[in-house]
Short mmCIF file of C-alpha atoms in Angstrom, two decimals:
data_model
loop_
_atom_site.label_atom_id
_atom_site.label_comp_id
_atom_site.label_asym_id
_atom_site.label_seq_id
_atom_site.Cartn_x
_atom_site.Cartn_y
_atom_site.Cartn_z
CA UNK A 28 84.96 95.93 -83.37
CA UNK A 29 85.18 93.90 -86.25
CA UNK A 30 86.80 90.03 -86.14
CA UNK A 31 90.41 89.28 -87.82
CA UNK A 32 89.26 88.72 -91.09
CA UNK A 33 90.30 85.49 -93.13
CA UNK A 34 92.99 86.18 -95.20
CA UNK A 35 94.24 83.29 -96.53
CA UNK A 36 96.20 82.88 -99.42
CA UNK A 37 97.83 79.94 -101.26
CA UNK A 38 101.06 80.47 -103.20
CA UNK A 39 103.06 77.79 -105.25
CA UNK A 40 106.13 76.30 -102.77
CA UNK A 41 108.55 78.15 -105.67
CA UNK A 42 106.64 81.41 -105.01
CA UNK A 43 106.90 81.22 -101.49
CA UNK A 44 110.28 80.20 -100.82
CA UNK A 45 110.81 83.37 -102.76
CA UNK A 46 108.62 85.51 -100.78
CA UNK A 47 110.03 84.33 -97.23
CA UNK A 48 113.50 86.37 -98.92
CA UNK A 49 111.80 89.60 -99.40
CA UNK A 50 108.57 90.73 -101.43
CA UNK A 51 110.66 93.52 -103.33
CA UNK A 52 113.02 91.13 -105.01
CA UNK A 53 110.33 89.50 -106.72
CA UNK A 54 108.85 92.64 -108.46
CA UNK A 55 108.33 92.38 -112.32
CA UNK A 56 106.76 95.93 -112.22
CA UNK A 57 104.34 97.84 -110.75
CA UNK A 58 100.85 97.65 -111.84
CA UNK A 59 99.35 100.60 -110.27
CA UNK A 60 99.30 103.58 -108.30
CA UNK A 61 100.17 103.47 -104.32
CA UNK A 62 97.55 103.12 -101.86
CA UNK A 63 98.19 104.68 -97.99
CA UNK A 64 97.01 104.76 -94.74
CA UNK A 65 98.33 107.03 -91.95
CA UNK A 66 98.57 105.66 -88.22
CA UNK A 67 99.85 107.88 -85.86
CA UNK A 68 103.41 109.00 -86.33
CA UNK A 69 103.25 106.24 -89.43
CA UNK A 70 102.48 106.21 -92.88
CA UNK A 71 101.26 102.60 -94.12
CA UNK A 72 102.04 102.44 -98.13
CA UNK A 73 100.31 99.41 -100.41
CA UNK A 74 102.28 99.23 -103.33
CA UNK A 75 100.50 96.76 -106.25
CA UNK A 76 102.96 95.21 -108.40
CA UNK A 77 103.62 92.06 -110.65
CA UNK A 78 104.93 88.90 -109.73
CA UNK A 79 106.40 85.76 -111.55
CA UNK A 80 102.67 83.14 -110.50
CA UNK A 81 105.18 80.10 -109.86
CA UNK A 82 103.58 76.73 -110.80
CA UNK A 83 105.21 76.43 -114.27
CA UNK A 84 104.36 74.39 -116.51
CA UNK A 85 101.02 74.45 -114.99
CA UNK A 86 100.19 78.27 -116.05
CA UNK A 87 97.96 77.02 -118.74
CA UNK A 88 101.42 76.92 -121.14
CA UNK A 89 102.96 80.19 -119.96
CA UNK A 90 105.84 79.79 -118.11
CA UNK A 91 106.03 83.64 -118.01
CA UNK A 92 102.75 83.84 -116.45
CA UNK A 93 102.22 86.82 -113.18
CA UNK A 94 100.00 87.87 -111.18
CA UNK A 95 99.40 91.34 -109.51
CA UNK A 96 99.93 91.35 -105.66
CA UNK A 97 100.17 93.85 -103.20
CA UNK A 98 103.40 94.73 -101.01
CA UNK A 99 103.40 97.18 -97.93
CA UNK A 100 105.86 99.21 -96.55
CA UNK A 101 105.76 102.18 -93.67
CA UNK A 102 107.31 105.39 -92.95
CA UNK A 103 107.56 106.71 -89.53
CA UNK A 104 108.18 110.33 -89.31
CA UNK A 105 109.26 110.46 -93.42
CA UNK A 106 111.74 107.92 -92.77
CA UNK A 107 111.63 104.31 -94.37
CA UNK A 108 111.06 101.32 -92.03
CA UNK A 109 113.29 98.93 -92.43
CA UNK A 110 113.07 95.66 -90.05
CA UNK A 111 116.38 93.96 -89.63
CA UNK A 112 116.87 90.62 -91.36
CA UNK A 113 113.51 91.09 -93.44
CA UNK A 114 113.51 94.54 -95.20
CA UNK A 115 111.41 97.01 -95.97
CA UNK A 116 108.73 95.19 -97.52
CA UNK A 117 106.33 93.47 -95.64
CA UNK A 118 103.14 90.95 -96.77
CA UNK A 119 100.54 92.67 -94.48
CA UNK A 120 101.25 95.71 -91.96
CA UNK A 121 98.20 95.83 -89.71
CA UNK A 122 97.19 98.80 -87.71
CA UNK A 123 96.62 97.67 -83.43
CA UNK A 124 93.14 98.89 -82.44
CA UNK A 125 92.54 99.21 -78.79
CA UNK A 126 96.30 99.91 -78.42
CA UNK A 127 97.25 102.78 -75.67
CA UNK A 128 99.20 104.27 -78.62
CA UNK A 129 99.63 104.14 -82.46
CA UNK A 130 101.39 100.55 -83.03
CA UNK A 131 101.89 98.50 -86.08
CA UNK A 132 102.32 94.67 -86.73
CA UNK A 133 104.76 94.11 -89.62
CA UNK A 134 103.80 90.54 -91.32
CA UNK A 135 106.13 88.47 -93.65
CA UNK A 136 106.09 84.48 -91.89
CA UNK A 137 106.65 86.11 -88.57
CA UNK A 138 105.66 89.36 -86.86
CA UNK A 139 107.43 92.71 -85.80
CA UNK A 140 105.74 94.86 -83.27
CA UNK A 141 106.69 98.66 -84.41
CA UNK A 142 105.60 101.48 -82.12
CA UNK A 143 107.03 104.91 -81.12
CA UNK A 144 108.54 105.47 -77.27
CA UNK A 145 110.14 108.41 -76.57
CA UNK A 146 110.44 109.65 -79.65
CA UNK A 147 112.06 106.82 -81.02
CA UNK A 148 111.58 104.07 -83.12
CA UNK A 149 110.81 100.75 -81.48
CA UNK A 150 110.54 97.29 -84.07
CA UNK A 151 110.04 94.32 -82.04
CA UNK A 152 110.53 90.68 -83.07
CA UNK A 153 107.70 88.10 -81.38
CA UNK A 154 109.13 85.11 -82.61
CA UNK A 155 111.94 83.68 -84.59
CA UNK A 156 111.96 83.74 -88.24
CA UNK A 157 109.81 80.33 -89.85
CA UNK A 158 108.87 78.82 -93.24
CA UNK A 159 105.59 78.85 -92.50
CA UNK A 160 102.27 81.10 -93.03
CA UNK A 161 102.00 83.45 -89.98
CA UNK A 162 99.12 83.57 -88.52
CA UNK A 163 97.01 85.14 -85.89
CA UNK A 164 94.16 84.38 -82.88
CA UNK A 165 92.35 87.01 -80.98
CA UNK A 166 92.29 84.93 -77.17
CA UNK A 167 89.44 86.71 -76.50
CA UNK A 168 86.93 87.74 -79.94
CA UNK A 169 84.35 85.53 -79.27
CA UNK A 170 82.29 85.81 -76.05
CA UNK A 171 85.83 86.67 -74.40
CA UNK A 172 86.71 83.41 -75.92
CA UNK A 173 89.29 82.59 -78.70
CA UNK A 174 88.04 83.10 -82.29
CA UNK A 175 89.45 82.54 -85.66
CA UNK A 176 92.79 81.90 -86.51
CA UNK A 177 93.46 84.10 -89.77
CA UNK A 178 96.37 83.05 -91.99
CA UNK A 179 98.78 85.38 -94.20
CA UNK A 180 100.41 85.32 -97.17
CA UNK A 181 101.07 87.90 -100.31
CA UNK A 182 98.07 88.63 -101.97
CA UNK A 183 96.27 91.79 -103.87
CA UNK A 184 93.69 93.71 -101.63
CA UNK A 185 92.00 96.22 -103.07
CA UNK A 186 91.37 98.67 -99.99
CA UNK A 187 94.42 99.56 -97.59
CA UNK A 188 92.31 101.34 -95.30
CA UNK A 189 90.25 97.95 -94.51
CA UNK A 190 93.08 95.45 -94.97
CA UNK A 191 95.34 96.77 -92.46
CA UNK A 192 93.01 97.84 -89.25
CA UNK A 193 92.86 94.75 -87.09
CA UNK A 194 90.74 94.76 -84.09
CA UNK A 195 88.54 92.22 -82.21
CA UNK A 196 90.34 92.04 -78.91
CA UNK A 197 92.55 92.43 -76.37
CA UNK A 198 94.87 89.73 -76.14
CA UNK A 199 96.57 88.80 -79.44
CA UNK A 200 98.11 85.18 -80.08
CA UNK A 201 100.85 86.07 -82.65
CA UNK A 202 102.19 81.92 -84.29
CA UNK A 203 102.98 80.01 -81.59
CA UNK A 204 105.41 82.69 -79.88
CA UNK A 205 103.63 85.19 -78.35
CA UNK A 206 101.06 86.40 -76.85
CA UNK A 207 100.78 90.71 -77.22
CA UNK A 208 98.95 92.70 -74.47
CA UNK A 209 97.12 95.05 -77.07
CA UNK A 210 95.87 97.73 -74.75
CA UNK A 211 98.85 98.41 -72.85
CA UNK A 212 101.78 96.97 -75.92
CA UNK A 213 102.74 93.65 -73.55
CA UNK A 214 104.09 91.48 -74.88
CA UNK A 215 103.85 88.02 -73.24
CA UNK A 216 106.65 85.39 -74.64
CA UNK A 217 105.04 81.74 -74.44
CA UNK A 218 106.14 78.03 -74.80
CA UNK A 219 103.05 76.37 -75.60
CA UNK A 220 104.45 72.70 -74.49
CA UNK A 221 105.70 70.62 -71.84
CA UNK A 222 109.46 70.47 -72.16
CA UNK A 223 110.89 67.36 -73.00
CA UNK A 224 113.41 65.97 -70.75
CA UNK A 225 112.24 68.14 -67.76
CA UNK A 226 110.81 65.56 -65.52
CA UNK A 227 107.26 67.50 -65.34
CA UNK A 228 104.21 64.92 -66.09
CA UNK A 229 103.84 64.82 -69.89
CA UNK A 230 106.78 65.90 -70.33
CA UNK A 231 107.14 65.64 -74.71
CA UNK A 232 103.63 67.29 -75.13
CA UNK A 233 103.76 69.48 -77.93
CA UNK A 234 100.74 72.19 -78.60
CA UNK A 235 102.29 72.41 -82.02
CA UNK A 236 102.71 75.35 -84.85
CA UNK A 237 99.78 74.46 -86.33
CA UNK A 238 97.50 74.05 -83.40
CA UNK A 239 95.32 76.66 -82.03
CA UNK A 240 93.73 78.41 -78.55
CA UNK A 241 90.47 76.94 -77.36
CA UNK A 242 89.59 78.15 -74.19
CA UNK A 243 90.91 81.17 -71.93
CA UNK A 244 90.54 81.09 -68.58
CA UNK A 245 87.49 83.62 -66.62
CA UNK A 246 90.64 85.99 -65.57
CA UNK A 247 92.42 85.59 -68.67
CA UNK A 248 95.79 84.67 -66.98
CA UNK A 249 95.78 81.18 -68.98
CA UNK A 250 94.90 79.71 -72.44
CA UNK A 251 94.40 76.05 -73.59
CA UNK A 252 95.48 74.60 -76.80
CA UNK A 253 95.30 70.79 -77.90
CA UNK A 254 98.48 68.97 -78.01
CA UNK A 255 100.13 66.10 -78.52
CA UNK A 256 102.53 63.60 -77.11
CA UNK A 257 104.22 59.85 -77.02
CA UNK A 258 104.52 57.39 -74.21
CA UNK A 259 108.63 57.75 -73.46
CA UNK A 260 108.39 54.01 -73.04
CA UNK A 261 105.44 52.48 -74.72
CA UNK A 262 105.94 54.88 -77.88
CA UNK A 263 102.15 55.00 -78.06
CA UNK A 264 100.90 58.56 -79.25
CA UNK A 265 98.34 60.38 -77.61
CA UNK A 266 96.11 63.54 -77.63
CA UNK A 267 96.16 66.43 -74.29
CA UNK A 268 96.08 69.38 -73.90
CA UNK A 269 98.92 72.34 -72.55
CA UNK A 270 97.57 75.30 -70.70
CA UNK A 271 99.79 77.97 -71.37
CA UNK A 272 100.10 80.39 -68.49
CA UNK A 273 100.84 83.82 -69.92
CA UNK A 274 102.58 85.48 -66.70
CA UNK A 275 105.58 82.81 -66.92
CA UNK A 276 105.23 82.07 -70.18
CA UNK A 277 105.28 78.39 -69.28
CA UNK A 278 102.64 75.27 -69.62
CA UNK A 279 101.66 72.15 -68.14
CA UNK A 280 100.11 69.22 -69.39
CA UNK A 281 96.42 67.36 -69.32
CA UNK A 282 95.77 64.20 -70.80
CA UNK A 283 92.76 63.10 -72.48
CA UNK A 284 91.15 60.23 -71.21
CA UNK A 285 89.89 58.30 -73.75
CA UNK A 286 87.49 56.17 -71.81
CA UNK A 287 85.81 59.36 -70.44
CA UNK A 288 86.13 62.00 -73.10
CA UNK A 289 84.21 61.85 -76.46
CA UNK A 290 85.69 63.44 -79.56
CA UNK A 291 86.62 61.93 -83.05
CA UNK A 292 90.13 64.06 -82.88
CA UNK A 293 91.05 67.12 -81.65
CA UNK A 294 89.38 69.09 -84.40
CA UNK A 295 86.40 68.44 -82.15
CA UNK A 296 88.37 70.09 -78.85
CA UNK A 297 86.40 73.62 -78.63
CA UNK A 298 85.46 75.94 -75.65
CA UNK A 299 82.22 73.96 -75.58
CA UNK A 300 84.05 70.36 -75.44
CA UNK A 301 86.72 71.86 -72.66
CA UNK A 302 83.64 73.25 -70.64
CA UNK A 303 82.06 69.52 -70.67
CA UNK A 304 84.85 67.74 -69.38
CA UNK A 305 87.29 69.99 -67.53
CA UNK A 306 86.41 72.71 -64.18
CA UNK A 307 88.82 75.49 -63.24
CA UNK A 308 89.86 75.20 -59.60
CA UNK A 309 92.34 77.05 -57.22
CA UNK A 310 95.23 75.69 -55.84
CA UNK A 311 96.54 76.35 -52.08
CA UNK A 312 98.77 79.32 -54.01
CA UNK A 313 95.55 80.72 -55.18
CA UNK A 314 96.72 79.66 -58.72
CA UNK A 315 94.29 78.75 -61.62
CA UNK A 316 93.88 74.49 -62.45
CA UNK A 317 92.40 73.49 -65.14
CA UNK A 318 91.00 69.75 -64.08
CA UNK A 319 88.94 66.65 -65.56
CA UNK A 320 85.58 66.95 -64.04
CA UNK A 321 83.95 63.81 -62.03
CA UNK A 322 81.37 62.37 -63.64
CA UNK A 323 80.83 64.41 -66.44
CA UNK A 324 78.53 63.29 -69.41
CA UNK A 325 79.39 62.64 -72.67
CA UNK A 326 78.66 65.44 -75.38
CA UNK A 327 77.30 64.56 -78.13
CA UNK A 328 78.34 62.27 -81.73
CA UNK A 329 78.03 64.31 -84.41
CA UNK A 330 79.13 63.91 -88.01
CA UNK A 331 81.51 66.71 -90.10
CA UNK A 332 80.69 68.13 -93.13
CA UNK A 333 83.69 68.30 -95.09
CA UNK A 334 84.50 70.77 -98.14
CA UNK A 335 86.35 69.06 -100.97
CA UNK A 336 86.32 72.15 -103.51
CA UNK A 337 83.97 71.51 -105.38
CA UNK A 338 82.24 68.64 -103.94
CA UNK A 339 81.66 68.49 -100.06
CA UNK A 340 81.07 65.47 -97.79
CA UNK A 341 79.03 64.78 -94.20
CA UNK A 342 81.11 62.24 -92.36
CA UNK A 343 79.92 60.27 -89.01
CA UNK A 344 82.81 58.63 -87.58
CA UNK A 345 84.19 56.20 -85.79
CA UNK A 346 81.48 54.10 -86.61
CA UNK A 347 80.34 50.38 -87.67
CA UNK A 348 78.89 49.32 -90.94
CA UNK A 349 75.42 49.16 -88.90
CA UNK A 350 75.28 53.36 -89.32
CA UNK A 351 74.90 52.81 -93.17
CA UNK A 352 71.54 51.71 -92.46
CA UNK A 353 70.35 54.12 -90.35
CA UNK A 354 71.91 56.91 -92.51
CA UNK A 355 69.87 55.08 -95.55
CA UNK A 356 66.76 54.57 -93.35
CA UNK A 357 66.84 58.70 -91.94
CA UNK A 358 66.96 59.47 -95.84
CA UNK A 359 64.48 57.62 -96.87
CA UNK A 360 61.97 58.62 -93.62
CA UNK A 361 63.23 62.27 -93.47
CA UNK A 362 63.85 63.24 -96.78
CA UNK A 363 61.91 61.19 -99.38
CA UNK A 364 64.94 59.14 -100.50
CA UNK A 365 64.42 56.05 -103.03
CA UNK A 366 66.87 53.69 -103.94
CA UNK A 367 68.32 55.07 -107.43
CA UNK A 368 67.75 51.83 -110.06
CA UNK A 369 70.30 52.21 -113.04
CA UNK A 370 68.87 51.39 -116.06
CA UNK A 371 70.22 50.50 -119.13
CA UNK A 372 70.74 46.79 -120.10
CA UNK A 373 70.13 44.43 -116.67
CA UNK A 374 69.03 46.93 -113.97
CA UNK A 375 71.56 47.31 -111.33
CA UNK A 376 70.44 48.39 -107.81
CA UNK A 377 72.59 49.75 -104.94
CA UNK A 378 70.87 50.53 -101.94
CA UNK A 379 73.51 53.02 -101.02
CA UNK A 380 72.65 56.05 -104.22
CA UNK A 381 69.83 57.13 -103.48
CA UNK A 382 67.61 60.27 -105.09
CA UNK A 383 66.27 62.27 -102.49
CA UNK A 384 63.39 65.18 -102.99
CA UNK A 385 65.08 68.47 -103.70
CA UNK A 386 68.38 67.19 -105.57
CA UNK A 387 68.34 66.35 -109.41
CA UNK A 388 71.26 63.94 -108.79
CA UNK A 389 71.60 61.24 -106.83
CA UNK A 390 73.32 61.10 -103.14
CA UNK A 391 75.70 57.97 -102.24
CA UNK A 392 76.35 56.79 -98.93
CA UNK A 393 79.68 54.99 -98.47
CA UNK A 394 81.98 53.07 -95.56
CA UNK A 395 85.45 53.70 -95.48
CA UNK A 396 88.33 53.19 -93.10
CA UNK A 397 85.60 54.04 -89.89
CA UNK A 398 83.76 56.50 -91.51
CA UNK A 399 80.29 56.39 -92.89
CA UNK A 400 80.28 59.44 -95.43
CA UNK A 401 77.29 60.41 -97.93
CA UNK A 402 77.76 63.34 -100.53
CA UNK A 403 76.24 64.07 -103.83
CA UNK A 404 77.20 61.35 -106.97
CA UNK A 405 80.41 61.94 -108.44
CA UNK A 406 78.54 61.58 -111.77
CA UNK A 407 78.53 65.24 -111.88
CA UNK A 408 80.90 67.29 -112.74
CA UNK A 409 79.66 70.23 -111.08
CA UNK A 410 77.11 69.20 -108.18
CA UNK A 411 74.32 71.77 -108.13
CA UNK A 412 74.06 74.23 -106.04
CA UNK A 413 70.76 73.31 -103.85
CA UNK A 414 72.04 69.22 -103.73
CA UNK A 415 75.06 71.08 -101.92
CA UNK A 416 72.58 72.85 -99.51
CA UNK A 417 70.42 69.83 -99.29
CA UNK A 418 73.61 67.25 -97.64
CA UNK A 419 74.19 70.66 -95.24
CA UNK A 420 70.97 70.23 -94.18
CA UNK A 421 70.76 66.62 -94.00
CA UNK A 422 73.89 66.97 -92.33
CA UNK A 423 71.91 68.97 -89.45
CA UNK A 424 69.22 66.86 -89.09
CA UNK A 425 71.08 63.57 -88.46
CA UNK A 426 73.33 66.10 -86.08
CA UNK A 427 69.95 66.23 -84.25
CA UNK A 428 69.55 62.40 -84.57
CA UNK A 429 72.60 61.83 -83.34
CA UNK A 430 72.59 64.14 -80.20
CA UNK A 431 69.24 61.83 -79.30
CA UNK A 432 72.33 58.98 -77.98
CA UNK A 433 70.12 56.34 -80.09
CA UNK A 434 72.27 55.32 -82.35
CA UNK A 435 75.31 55.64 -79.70
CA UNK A 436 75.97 51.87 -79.91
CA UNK A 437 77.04 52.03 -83.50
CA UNK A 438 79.84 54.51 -82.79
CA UNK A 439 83.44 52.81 -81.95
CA UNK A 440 83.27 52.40 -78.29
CA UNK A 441 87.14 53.77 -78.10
CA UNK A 442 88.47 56.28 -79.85
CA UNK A 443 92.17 55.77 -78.73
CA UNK A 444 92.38 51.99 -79.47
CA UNK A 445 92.11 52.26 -83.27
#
């Protein structure tokens, strides 16, 4: 079965504030013939029409600019489908593989299960209505792990047939609401934080909207997301984690240890990282723990590479000036670097642009607020292509120089007292 793909589209804040009213009320006009799928007892419809493109004035001086989009709408048993409070247009309608009977998920910024029991119509809600994208996580896509969170908005697709079967899994993370039983159409309702006020340790942590699963536990009873929180009393903000247990619904908190733990910020939590530093356990209930292991080692430093559209970045951090020098030496050892001399009246020398064998430009190495970063000269407009796949593959190799723990000492020795 194939991942959630990674739908992700970007819309103008005018456009979307529009769309989170309704996609029919923005129509200009159609712009094509109707695409449709059938499901079951349902009849999926992709409708391709015109919409104002938002952004004015920049719409290269046309105010009245638009741009073709798709809309989707479903019939079950010749009869419109019309989900209270959002309509009968929808941004994505996606068809449940793996489901014990043909069921839908209706997408604007939040999600409506829609099945058939007993010969009636059944539309769902798994979450309150929101402002932002909706999005989705398979718990268990990758290795029975979580995979990819895929992100929705209005966009044109060109098949209807591909762009509305999603499958991948069984157990579907829907926002931050719920998570849906695909094979047998459960839906579990979750609170992915420690409630404030309730007197439980960490009480204020907050897995957050935006946040997503890491881990799932071997009998996929429990999930983990990062999190964050605030001493009640110091005010002092720090990274955990919440384990969500699906049964109840509810979660408790972990705290990172920052003395212990290794990770630049929780970007760098995964599956991997959890397995490092935390052990499932039983308590005297027979109840699933996640706990801090003893003694665990450190994983290792490594740096990010970082995609600024056109140009992209490989970060080490948090680190001392001293890694500048190794990053300069590795070049210059590993890759045939030579300090770039810029001619052209007095000769100026930086030992930080460097040309490097492979790459027609020049590569820069720079320290800023903790970070050592190195990416290809902004002299150029448009970096080529093989400079771009030269830094991934530095990038990789000082990964590997890194994970040797010889240039440990040059990382920040605490993460949490920055």
């Amino acid at each position: 079965m194939s991942p959630i793909p990674h739908w992700v589209s970007w819309v103008s804040a005018g456009l979307f504030a529009a769309l989170v009213a309704g996609c029919g009320a923005l129509a200009v006009g159609p712009s094509g013939p109707a695409q449709s799928v059938s499901h079951g007892p349902f009849e999926i419809v992709a409708s391709s029409r015109r919409v104002p493109a938002g952004g004015f004035p920049n719409t290269s001086g046309n105010p009245f600019k638009t741009v073709e989009v798709t809309s989707f709408s479903v019939r079950w048993r010749n009869q419109e489908v019309v989900v209270p409070g959002v309509g009968p247009r929808f941004w994505r309608v996606l068809r449940l593989d793996g489901a014990r009977q043909p069921a839908l998920l209706a997408v604007t910024t939040d999600f409506h299960l829609v099945y058939e029991l007993e010969g009636r119509l059944q539309i769902v809600p798994l979450g309150p209505a929101s402002t932002n994208m909706a999005s989705l996580q398979w718990l268990d896509a990758d290795n029975g792990q979580p995979g990819a969170v895929a992100t929705f908005g209005i966009e044109r697709v060109a098949s209807v047939d591909a762009a509305t079967l999603l499958s991948g899994g069984r157990l579907l993370r829907t926002s931050n609401d719920a998570v849906v039983d695909v094979a047998q159409l459960k839906i579990h309702r979750v609170r992915p934080w420690v409630p404030s006020g309730s007197g439980l340790p960490l009480a204020g942590l907050n897995g957050g909207s935006s946040q997503r699963a890491v881990a799932l536990s071997p009998s996929g009873k429990q999930y983990v997301v990062p999190a964050h929180g605030s001493d009640p009393v110091t005010g002092f903000r720090y990274d955990g984690l919440v384990v969500v247990q699906l049964e109840s619904g509810d979660a408790y908190g972990l705290k990172i240890d920052w003395e212990r733990m290794r990770y630049r910020d929780v970007h760098d939590i995964d599956f991997a990282w959890i397995s490092n530093y935390f052990e499932r356990r039983s308590d005297s209930a027979g109840r699933e723990l996640l706990q801090p292991k003893k003694n665990a080692k450190h994983v290792p430093w490594k740096g990010r590479l970082t995609n600024f559209g056109r140009h992209s970045e490989y970060r080490i951090e948090p680190v001392t000036e001293r890694m500048q020098d190794e990053l300069r030496r590795f070049l210059i050892e590993r890759f045939s670097g030579k300090i770039a001399i810029r001619t052209g009246g007095s000769p100026v020398v930086n030992v930080n642009v460097l040309s490097v064998a492979g790459c027609d430009q020049t590569v820069v190495i720079s320290m800023h607020d903790e970070h050592v970063g190195l990416f290809v000269s902004e002299e150029a407009a448009q970096p080529a292509a093989r400079c771009q796949d030269l830094l991934a593959t530095i990038a990789s190799a000082f990964d590997d120089e890194l994970a040797t723990g010889r240039l440990d000492k040059h990382f920040m020795a605490v993460a949490g007292t920055r």
